[in-house]
Structures are given as structure tokens and as C-alpha cells.
Short mmCIF file of C-alpha atoms and ligand atoms in Angstrom, two decimals:
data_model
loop_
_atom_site.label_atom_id
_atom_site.label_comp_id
_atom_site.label_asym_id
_atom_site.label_seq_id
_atom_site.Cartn_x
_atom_site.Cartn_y
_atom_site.Cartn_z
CA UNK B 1 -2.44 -32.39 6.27
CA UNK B 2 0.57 -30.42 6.39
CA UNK B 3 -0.11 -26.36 6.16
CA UNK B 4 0.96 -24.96 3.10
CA UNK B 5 1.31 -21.70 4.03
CA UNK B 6 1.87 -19.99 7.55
CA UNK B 7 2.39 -16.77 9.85
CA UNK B 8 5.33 -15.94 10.88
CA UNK B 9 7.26 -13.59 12.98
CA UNK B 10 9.64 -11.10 10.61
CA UNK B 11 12.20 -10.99 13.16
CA UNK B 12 15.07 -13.86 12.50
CA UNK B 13 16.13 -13.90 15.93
CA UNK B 14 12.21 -14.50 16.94
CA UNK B 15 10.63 -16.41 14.24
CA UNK B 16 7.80 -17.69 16.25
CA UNK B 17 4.83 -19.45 13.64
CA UNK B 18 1.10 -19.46 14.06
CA UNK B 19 -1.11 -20.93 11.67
CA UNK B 20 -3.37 -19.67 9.03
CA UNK B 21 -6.30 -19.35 10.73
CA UNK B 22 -4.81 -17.57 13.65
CA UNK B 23 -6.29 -14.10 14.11
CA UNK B 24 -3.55 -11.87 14.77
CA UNK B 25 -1.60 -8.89 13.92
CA UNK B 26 1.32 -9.46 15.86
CA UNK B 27 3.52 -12.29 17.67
CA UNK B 28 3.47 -12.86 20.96
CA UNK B 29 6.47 -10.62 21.47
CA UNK B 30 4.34 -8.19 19.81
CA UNK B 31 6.84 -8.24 16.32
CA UNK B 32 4.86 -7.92 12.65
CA UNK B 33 3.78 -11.05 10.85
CA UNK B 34 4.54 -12.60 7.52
CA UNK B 35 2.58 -15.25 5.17
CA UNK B 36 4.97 -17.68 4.55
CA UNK B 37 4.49 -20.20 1.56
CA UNK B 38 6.38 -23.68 1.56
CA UNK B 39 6.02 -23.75 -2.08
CA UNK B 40 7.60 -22.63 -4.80
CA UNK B 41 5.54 -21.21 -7.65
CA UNK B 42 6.63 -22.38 -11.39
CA UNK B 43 7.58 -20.14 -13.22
CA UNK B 44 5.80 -20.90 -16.10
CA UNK B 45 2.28 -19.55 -13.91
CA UNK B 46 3.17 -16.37 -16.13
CA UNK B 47 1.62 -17.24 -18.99
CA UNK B 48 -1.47 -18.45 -16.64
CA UNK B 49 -1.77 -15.00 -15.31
CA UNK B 50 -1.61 -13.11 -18.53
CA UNK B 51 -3.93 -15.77 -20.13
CA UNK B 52 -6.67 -15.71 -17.17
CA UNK B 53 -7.26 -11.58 -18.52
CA UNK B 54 -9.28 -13.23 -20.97
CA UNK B 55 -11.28 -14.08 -18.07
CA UNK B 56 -14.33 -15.75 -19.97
CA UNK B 57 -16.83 -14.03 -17.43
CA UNK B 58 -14.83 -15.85 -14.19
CA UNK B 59 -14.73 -12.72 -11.86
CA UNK B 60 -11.58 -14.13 -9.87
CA UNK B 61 -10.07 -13.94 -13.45
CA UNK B 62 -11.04 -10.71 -14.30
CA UNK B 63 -10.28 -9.49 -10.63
CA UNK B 64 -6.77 -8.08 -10.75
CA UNK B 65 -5.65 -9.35 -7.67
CA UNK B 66 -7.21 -13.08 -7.74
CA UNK B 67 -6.18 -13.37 -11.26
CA UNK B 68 -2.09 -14.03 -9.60
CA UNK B 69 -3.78 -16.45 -6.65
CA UNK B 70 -1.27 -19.25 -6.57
CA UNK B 71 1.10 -16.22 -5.41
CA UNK B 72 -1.31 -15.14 -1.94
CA UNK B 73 -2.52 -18.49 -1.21
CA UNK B 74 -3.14 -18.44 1.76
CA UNK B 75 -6.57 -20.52 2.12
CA UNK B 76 -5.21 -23.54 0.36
CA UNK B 77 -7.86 -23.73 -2.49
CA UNK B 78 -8.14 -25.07 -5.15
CA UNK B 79 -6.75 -22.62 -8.02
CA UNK B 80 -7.47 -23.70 -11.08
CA UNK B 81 -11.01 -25.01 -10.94
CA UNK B 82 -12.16 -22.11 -9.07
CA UNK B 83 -15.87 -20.98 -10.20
CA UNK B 84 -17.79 -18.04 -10.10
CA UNK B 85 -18.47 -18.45 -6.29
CA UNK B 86 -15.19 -19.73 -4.39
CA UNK B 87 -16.51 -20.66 -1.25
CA UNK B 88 -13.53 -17.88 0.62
CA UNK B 89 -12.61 -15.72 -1.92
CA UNK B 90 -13.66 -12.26 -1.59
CA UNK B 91 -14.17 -10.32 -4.55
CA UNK B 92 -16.35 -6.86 -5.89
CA UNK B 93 -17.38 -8.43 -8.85
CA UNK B 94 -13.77 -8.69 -10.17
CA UNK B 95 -13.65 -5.15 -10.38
CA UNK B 96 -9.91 -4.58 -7.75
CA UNK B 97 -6.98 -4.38 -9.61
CA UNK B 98 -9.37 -5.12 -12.94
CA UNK B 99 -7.92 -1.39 -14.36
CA UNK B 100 -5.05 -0.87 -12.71
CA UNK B 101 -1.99 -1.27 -14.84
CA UNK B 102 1.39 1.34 -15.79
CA UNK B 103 0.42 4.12 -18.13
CA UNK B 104 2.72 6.25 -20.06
CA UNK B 105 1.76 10.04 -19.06
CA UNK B 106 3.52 12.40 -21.43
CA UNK B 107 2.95 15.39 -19.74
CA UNK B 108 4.28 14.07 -16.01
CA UNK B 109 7.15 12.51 -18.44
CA UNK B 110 8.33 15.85 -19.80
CA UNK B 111 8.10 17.79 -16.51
CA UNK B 112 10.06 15.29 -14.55
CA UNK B 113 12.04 15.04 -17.56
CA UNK B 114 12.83 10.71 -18.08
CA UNK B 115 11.70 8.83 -20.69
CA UNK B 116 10.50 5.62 -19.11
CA UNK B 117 8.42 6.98 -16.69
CA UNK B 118 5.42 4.77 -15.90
CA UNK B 119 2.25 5.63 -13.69
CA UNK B 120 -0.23 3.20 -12.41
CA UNK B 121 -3.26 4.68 -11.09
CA UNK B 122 -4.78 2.51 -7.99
CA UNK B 123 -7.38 4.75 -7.36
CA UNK B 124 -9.12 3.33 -10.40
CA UNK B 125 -10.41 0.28 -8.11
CA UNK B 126 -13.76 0.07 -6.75
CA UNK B 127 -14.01 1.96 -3.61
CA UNK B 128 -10.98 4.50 -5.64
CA UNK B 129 -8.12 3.70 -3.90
CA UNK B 130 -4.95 0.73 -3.33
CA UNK B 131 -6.34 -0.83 -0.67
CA UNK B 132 -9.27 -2.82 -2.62
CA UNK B 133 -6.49 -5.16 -3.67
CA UNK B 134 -5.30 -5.89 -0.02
CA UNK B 135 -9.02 -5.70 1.27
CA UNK B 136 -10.18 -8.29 -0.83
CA UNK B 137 -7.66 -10.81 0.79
CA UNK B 138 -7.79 -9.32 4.83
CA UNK B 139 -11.40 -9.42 4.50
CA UNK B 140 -11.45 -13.35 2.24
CA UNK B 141 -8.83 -14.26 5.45
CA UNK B 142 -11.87 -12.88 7.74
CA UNK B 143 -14.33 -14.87 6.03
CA UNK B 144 -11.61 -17.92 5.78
CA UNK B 145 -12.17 -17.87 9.94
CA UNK B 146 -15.85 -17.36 10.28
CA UNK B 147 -15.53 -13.31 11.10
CA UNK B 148 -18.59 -11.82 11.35
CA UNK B 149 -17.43 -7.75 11.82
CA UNK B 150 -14.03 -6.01 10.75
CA UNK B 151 -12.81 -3.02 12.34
CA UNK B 152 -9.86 -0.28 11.21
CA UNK B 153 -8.81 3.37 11.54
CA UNK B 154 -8.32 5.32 8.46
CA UNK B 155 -7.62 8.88 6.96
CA UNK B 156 -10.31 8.11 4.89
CA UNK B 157 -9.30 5.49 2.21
CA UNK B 158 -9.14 2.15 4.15
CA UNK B 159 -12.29 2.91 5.42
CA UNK B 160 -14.11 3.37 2.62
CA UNK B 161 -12.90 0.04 0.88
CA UNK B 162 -13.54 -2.03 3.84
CA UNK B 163 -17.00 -0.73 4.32
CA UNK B 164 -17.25 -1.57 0.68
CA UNK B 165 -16.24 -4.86 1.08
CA UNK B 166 -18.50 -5.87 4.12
CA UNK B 167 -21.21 -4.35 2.82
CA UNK B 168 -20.99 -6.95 -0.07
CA UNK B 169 -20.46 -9.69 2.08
CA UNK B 170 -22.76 -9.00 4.72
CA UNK B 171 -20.55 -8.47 7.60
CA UNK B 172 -20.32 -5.17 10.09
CA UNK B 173 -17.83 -2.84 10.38
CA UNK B 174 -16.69 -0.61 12.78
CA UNK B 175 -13.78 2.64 11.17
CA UNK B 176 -12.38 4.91 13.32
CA UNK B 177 -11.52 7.75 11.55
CA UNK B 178 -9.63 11.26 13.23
CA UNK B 179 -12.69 13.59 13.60
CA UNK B 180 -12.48 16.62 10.60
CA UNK B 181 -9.42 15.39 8.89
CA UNK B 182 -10.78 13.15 6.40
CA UNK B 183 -11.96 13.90 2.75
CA UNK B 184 -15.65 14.74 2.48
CA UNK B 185 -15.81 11.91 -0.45
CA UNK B 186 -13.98 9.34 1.68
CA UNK B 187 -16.16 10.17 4.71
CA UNK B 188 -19.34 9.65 2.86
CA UNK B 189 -18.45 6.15 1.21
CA UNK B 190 -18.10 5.05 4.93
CA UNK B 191 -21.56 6.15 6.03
CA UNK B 192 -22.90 5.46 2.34
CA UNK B 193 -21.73 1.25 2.78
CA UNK B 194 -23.46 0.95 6.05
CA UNK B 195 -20.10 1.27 8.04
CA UNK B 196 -20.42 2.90 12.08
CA UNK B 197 -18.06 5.59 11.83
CA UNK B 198 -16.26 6.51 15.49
CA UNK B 199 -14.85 10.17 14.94
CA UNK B 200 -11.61 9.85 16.83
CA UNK B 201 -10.41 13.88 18.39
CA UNK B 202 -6.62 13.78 17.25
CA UNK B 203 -5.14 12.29 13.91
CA UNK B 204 -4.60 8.91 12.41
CA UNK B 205 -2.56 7.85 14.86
CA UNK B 206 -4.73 8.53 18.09
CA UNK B 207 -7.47 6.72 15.57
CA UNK B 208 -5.49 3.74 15.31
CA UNK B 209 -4.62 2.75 19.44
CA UNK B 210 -8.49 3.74 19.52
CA UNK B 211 -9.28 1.16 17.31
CA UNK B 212 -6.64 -1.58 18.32
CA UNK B 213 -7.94 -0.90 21.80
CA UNK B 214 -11.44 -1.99 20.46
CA UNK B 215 -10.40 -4.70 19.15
CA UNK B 216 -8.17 -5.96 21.52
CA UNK B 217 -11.23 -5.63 24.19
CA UNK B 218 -14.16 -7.14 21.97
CA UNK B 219 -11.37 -9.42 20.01
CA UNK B 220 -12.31 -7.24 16.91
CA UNK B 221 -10.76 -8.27 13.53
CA UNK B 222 -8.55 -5.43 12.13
CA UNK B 223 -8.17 -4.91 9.00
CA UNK B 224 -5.45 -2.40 8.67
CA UNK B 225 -2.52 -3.09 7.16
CA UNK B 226 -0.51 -4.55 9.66
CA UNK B 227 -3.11 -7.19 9.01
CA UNK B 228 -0.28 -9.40 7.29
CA UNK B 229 -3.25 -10.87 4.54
CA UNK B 230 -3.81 -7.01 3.91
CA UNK B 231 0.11 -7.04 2.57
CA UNK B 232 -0.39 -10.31 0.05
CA UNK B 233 -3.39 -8.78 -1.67
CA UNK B 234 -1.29 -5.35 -2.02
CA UNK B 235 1.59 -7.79 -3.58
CA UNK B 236 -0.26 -7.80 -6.93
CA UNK B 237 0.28 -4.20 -7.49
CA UNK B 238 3.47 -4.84 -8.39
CA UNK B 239 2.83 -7.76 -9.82
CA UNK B 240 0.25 -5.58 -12.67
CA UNK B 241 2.96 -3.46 -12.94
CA UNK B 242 6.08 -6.15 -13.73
CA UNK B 243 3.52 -8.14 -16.65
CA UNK B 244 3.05 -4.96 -17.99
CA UNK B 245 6.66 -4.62 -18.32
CA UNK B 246 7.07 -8.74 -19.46
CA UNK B 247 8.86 -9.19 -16.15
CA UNK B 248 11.46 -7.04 -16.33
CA UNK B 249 11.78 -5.27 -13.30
CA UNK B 250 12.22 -1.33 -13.43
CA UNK B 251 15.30 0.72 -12.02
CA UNK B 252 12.69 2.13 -9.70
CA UNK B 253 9.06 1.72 -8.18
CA UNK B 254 8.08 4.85 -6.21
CA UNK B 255 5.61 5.16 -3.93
CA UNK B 256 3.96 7.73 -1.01
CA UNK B 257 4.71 7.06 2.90
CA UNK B 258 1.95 6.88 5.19
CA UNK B 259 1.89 3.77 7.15
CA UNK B 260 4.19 2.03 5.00
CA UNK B 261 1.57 -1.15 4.10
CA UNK B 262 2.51 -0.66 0.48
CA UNK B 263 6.30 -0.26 1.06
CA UNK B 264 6.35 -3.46 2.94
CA UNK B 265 3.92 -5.37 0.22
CA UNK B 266 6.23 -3.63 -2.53
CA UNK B 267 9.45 -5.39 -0.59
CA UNK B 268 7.61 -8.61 -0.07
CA UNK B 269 6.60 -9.02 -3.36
CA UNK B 270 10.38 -8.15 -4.74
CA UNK B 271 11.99 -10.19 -2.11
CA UNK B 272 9.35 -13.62 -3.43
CA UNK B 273 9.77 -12.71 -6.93
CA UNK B 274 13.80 -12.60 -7.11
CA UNK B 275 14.08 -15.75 -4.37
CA UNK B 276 12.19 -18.01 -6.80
CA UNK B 277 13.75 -16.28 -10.20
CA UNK B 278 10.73 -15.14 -11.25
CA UNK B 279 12.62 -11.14 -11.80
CA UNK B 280 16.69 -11.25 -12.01
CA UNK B 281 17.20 -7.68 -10.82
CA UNK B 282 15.92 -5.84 -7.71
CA UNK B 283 14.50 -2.32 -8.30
CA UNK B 284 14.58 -0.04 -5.74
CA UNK B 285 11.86 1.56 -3.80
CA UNK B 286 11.73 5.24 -3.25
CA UNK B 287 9.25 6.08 -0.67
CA UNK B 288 7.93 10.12 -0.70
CA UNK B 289 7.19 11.40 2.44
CA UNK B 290 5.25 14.96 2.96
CA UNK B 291 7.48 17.02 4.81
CA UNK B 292 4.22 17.60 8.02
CA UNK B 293 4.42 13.84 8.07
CA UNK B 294 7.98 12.83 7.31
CA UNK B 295 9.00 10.07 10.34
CA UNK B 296 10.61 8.10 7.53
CA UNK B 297 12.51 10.34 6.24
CA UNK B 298 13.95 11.80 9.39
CA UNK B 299 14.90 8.42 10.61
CA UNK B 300 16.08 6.79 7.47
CA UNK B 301 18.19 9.76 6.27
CA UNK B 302 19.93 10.63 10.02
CA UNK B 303 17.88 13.73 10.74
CA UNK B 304 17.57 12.53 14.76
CA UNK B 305 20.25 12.41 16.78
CA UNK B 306 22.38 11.93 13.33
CA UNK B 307 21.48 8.53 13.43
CA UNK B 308 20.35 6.47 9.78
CA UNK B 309 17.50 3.53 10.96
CA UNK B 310 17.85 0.47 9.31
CA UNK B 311 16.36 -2.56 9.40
CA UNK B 312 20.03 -3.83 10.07
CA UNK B 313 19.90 -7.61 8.96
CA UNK B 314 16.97 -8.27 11.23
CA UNK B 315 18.48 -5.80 14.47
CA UNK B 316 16.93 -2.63 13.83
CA UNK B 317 17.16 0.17 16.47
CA UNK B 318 14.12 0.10 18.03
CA UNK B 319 15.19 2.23 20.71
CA UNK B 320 15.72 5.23 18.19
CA UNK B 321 11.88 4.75 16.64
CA UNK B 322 10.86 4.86 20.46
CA UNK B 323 12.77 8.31 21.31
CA UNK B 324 11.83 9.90 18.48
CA UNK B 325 7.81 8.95 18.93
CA UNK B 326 8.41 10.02 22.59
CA UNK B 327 9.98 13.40 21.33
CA UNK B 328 7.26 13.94 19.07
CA UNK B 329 5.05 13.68 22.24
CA UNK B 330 7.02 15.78 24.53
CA UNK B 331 7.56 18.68 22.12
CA UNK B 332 4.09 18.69 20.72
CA UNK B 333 5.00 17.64 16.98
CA UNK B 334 2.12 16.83 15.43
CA UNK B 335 1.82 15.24 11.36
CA UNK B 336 0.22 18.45 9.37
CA UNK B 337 -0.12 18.14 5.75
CA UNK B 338 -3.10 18.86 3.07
CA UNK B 339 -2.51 15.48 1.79
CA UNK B 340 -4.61 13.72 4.96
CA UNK B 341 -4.41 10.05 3.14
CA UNK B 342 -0.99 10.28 4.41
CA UNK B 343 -0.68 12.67 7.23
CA UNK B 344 0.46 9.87 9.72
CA UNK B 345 3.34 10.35 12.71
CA UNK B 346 3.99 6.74 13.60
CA UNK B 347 4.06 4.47 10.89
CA UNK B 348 2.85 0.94 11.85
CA UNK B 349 4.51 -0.88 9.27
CA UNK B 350 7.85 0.38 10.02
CA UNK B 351 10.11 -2.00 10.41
CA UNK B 352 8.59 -4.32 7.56
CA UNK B 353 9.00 -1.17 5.72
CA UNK B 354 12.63 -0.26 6.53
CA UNK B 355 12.88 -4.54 5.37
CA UNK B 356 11.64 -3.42 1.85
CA UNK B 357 14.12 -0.78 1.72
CA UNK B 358 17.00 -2.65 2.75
CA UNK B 359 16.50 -5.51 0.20
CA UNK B 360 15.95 -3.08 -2.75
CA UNK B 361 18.64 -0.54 -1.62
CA UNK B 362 15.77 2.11 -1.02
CA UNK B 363 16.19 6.01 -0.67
CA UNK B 364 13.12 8.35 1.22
CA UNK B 365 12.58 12.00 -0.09
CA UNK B 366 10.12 14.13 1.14
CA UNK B 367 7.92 16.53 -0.57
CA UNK B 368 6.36 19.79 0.13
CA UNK B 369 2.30 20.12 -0.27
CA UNK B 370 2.81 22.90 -3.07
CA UNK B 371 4.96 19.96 -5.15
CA UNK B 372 2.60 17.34 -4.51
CA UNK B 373 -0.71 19.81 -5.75
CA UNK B 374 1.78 20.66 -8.76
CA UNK B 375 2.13 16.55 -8.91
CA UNK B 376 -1.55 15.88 -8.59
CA UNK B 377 -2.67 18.84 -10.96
CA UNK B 378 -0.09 17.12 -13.55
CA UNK B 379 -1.84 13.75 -13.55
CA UNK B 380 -4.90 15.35 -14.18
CA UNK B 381 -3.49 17.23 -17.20
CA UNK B 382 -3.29 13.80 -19.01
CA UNK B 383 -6.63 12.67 -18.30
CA UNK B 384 -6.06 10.72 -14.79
CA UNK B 385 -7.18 11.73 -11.92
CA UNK B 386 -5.34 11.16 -8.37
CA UNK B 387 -5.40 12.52 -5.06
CA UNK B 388 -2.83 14.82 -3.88
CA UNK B 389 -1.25 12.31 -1.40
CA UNK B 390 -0.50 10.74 -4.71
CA UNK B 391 1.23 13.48 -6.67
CA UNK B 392 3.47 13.14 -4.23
CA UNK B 393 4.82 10.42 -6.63
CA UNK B 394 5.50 12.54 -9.30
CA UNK B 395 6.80 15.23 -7.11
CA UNK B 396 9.46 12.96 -5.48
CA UNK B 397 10.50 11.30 -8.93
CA UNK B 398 11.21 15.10 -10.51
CA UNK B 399 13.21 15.91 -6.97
CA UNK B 400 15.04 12.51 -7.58
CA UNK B 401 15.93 13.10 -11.22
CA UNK B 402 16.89 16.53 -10.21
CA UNK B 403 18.85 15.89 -7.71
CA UNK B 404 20.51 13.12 -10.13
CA UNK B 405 19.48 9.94 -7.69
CA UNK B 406 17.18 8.78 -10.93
CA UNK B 407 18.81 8.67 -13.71
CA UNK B 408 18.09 9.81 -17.22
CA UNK B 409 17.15 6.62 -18.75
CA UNK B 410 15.73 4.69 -15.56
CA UNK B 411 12.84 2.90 -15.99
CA UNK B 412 10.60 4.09 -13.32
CA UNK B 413 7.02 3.21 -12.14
CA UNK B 414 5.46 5.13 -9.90
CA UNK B 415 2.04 4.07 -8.02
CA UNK B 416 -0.86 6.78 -8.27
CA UNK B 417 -2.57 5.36 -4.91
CA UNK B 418 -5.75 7.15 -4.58
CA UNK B 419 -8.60 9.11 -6.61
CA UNK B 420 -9.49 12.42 -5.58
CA UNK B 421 -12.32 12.24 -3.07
CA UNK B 422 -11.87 16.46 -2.46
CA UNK B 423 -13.74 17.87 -5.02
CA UNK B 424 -12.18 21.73 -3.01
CA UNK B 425 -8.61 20.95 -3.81
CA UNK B 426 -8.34 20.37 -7.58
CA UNK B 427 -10.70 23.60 -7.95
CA UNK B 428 -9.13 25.59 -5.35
CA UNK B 429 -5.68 24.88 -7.44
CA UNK B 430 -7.15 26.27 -10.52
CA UNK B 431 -8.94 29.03 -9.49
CA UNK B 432 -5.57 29.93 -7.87
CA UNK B 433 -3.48 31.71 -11.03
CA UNK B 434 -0.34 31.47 -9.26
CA UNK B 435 -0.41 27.89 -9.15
CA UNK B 436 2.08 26.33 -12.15
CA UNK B 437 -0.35 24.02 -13.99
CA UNK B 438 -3.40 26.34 -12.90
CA UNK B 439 -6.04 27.01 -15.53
CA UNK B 440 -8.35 30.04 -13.85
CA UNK B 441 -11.96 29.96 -14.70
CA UNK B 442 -12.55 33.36 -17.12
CA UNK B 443 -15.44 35.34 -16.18
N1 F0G T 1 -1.90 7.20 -0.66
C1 F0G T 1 -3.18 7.17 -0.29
C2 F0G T 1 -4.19 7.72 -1.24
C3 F0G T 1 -3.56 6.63 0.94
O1 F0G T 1 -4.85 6.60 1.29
C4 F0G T 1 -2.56 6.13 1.80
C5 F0G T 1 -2.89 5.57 3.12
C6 F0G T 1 -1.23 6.19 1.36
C7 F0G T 1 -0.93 6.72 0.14
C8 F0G T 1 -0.13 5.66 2.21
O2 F0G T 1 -0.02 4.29 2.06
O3 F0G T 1 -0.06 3.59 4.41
O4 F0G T 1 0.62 2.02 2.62
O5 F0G T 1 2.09 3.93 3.25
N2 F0G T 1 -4.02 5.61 3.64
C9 F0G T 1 -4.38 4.92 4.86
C10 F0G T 1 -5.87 5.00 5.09
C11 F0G T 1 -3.58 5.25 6.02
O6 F0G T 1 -6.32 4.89 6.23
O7 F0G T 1 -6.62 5.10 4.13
P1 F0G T 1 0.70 3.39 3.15
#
């Protein structure tokens, strides 16, 4: 039987294939990895998708991510008469991207000062974060080739959903996480889901060779997110986000920059969606950086050696990502921001990420940590609750409409990615009367 679907290398002039059940997070000339379908969805699966959320008690209908599954199928099964215990597909009871869909936030709107402003809070998934949606596929892909322990690094988040997952499906797992630099609350679901936690000294990036060292040594199965199944799941964010909007795409999705998984999954999704016809107009990503963590930014915007990094047609500089990492090094530049989700130097999913930004003629701001508590303190004023690595969304959007990049009457949706798991940060902000949206306790 012919392979439906396949990995493949994201750089045109490699290319080189493996197939499905290949465990792998990189080509043999060490380049990222695609899913490649040979298939192209009908169109008229929208109605199927919008119809399944009447999921008559079938968790892989109510599940927001396996509710879109002819568009991440990777495992070849058998779609429509799926029942309540698919033999592969991994699933929390239906409950990832079951909530998840664009709100309108009046408050946030009026600040940032735009109309069609839409939020969509991710942290409302089971373990309170994005990466449920791409955990549920990485870890049904580990399952789809008899894996019996995962492994990642994390600031925190990743961790605690694939602890969460392998809990539920009886596997181990292994999280390195950078020792005192994680949120208490995303620290404890690690321990609390049975994970072993390996405190890492350094940050998130020291965590992360630690942890592809592992694996590479014990032939460990990573779940991170250059875990190319990782990046289909995380596909159906925007894919919640377009239904809501009856397929018409925005003027802008926004999103924060740690290690880019979402802004490649963002790019992947767009780049699927307008090759098959499904959306007729590309919207463009904005990623926000924090300025302690801001490779991105000073890359794509010409901040080293006045250069701008692009992904160039397939021919990015690689040789400018390598100074500037070795620079970093040499000088002692180290990522240092409150927002710890995303306080990451070396973002692994680069060059799929510059990709994304080249398709959807993206932009990078950066943000300070004052703007993105102001951002985070916002959301909660309408009754949401985020993390402050995610109020970096609204914080980039008002610096983009500001600075007259959004316009006016752009339609924008911007991804809340995490809950907050600091209970110190939200009350430290209001106890602080200086603070903008601050609301001191009276005595
Ligand atoms: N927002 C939150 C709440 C996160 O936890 C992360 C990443 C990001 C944004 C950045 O997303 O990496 O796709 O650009 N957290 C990872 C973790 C690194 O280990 O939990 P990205």
C-alpha cells in the first residue's frame, strides 16, 4: 500500500523522505521535518468539522483537535467510523482544543484601540496551555510506533501537558526543565502526573541539548516541538480560529516567540489551507518577542551585523543564526525575562519559523515585561485569565496599531497561549498601585 502521508525534509534543495513511522526529529543532514499529505482534502470537510461539535458523546468529536482529523492524518485511519476508542488516537477525554475558540474582549479592544480584535485563549485546554493540541498527536505518533516513554525540556508548559498525556496512556516520561526558572504551578503538574523531572542548571536552552543528548543516547522519543507530529496537532489552532470566522482568514494572527513551534504550525496550516483553496487570502503572522529573549527579532529586523534573516526561498543564512548564537556565548548574553514560558535564546524551530513568516509576509516586535503584565492584567479584566508570556499578544498588537503596522479596521486574532500557573505575578501586579490596570487591596 502506497503511504499516504510522509516526512520530509523542509529544505527544497534537500528534500530527503522518511516514512511515517520513522522516529525522528531531523534529516539526515540534520534539516527540520514536515508531514506531507498526498491528498487533497475536499473542501466540503467544512461542514463535517462544524457538524462533528455536536459530537453525540464521540470524544474525538468533541476533542478540538481530532474533530479536523482528515487535515493531520498522519496514521492513515479510518476517519469517519472512528469510535470511542481509536486504536492510535490519543485524546484527554476530548477535552484539547474542546474550549478554545476567538473571543471578543472589549476591554483589550478599547486599549489597543481596533475593532475586530479577536482573542483565543489556549490555556483553557487540559493541562492549561497550547501544547495539549500538538501533544495529543506527538504523543498518538508515539503510540502509532509502539513508544513506551517520551522525553522533552520545557519552561514549564510542555512539560506539564506531556506528563498529562502519558500519565493517561500509561507511558513514562522523562522533562528536563532549567532548575528555578519554571512556574511553581507548571512545576507541580510535572511531579503531580508521575513525570521524573531532571532540573537542568542554566535555561531552556541548556535544558534542551540535555535532553536531546538523552535521547539521542537511550534513543528517547522527544516530544518537543521540533517533533514535526507536535506541529500538525498545533495546526488546528488556527483552524478553531478560521470556523469561527466562516473561513475567512483575518488581516492578522499574532502570536508570542519562544521556540517558534506555533509560528511554524501557524505557517503550515496557512500555507495547506490557501494551496488547496480552502482560505483565498493569506494573513500575516506577527510574532512578539520579549525584549530578554528577542533572537527573532534581532535577526529578522537587521539588528546583527545589519543583516535581515530570511528564510530566502529555501537558502536561509545559516551562517548568520550560527554567529549570532556563538556571540551570545562569547559575550555572556543570556535570555532574561519574567515571562519564563518564553525566555528562550535559540529558537529550535527557526527556520520553519522564518518559512511561516515569509509565506504570510510576517513582521516580529518585541515587548517589554511591564507591557506584557499590562497585557496579561488586561485579559484578566474581561474575565480570562492568561499568563504573562501571553499578554505579550496584546502588548505587541497595541505597539503594532500604534505604530500604524495594524490597521484600524484589521481583523486580528491573537492566540492567548497559556493560563497563569504563578499565582505571585497577577497579585504582585495589583498590590503594586503604580501598575496601569492595578486594583490595590484596601486595608
Ligand atoms: N506561550 C507560552 C505560554 C508558552 O509556554 C510558550 C512555550 C510560548 C508561548 C512560546 O511558544 O515555543 O511555540 O514559540 N513554551 C515552551 C515550553 C517552550 O517548554 O513550555 P513557541
Amino acid at each position: 500500500m502506497q503511504l499516504a502521508a510522509l516526512q520530509k525534509c523542509i529544505e527544497p534543495s534537500c528534500g530527503l523522505e522518511y516514512p511515517i513511522s520513522d522516529i525522528r526529529i531531523e534529516c539526515d543532514r540534520g534539516h527540520l521535518l514536515d508531514i506531507k499529505y498526498n491528498e487533497i482534502p475536499n473542501i466540503s470537510l467544512k461542514e463535517t468539522f462544524y457538524k462533528r461539535r455536536n459530537h453525540a458523546n464521540n470524544i474525538f468529536n468533541e476533542s478540538g483537535v481530532w474533530r479536523f482529523r482528515e487535515l493531520l492524518n498522519f496514521c492513515q485511519i479510518d476517519t469517519e467510523n472512528i469510535s470511542q476508542c481509536s486504536e492510535y488516537l490519543v485524546s484527554l477525554d476530548g477535552a484539547e482544543g474542546r474550549s478554545s475558540k476567538p473571543y471578543h474582549m472589549s476591554k483589550v479592544s478599547n486599549h489597543v484601540g481596533l475593532q475586530n480584535l479577536w482573542l483565543q485563549p489556549e490555556g483553557y485546554n487540559p493541562s492549561g496551555s497550547f501544547k495539549d493540541n500538538g501533544m495529543s498527536t506527538a504523543v498518538t505518533h508515539a503510540k502509532f510506533v509502539n513508544i513506551k516513554k517520551i522525553i522533552c525540556a520545557s519552561t514549564g508548559n510542555t512539560s506539564a501537558s506531556a506528563a498529562m498525556y502519558a500519565a493517561n496512556e500509561n507511558m513514562e516520561c522523562d522533562v528536563y526543565i532549567p532548575s528555578g526558572e519554571i512556574a511553581p504551578g507548571k512545576l507541580s503538574q510535572a511531579f503531580q502526573f508521575g513525570a521524573q523531572v531532571v532540573e537542568i542548571k542554566g535555561n531552556f536552552d541548556d535544558a534542551f541539548s540535555a535532553s536531546l543528548k538523552k535521547a539521542r543516547e537511550v534513543g528517547g522519543y522527544t516530544v518537543n516541538s521540533v517533533n514535526p507530529f507536535r506541529i500538525e496537532g498545533q495546526k488546528t489552532i488556527v483552524f478553531r480560529a478560521l470556523e469561527h470566522l466562516e473561513w475567512n482568514a483575518p488581516d492578522w494572527i499574532v502570536y508570542p516567540g519562544g521556540a517558534l513551534g506555533n509560528t511554524s504550525s501557524c505557517g503550515k496550516s496557512l500555507m495547506e489551507l490557501y494551496e488547496w483553496g480552502w482560505i483565498k487570502k493569506i494573513p500575516r503572522i506577527a510574532v512578539v518577542n520579549s525584549e530578554g529573549a528577542n533572537t527573532l527579532y534581532t535577526l529578522y529586523n537587521g539588528k546583527f551585523e545589519e543583516k535581515k534573516l530570511r528564510w530566502n526561498k529555501g537558502k536561509p543564512d545559516t551562517e548568520l543564526i550560527r554567529k549570532y548564537y556563538s556571540y551570545m556565548d562569547k559575550t555572556g548574553i543570556r535570555p532574561k525575562t519574567k515571562a519564563t514560558a518564553i525566555q528562550i535564546a535559540k529558537p529550535a524551530n527557526i527556520l520553519k519559523g522564518l518559512r511561516a513568516l515569509e509565506f504570510t509576509n510576517g513582521i516580529v516586535t518585541q515587548v517589554s515585561d511591564q507591557e506584557m503584565l499590562d497585557g496579561m492584567a488586561l485579559v484578566g479584566l474581561n474575565g480570562f485569565d492568561c499568563e504573562m508570556a501571553s499578554g505579550a499578544v496584546p502588548a505587541g498588537v497595541k505597539k503594532l496599531v500604534t505604530d500604524e503596522i495594524i490597521k484600524k479596521d484589521d481583523v486580528v486574532v491573537g492566540i492567548l497561549t497559556g493560563r497563569q500557573k504563578d499565582a505571585s505575578i497577577p497579585v504582585d501586579y495589583h498590590k503594586n498601585e503604580k501598575n496601569t490596570f492595578a486594583n490595590p487591596p484596601m486595608s
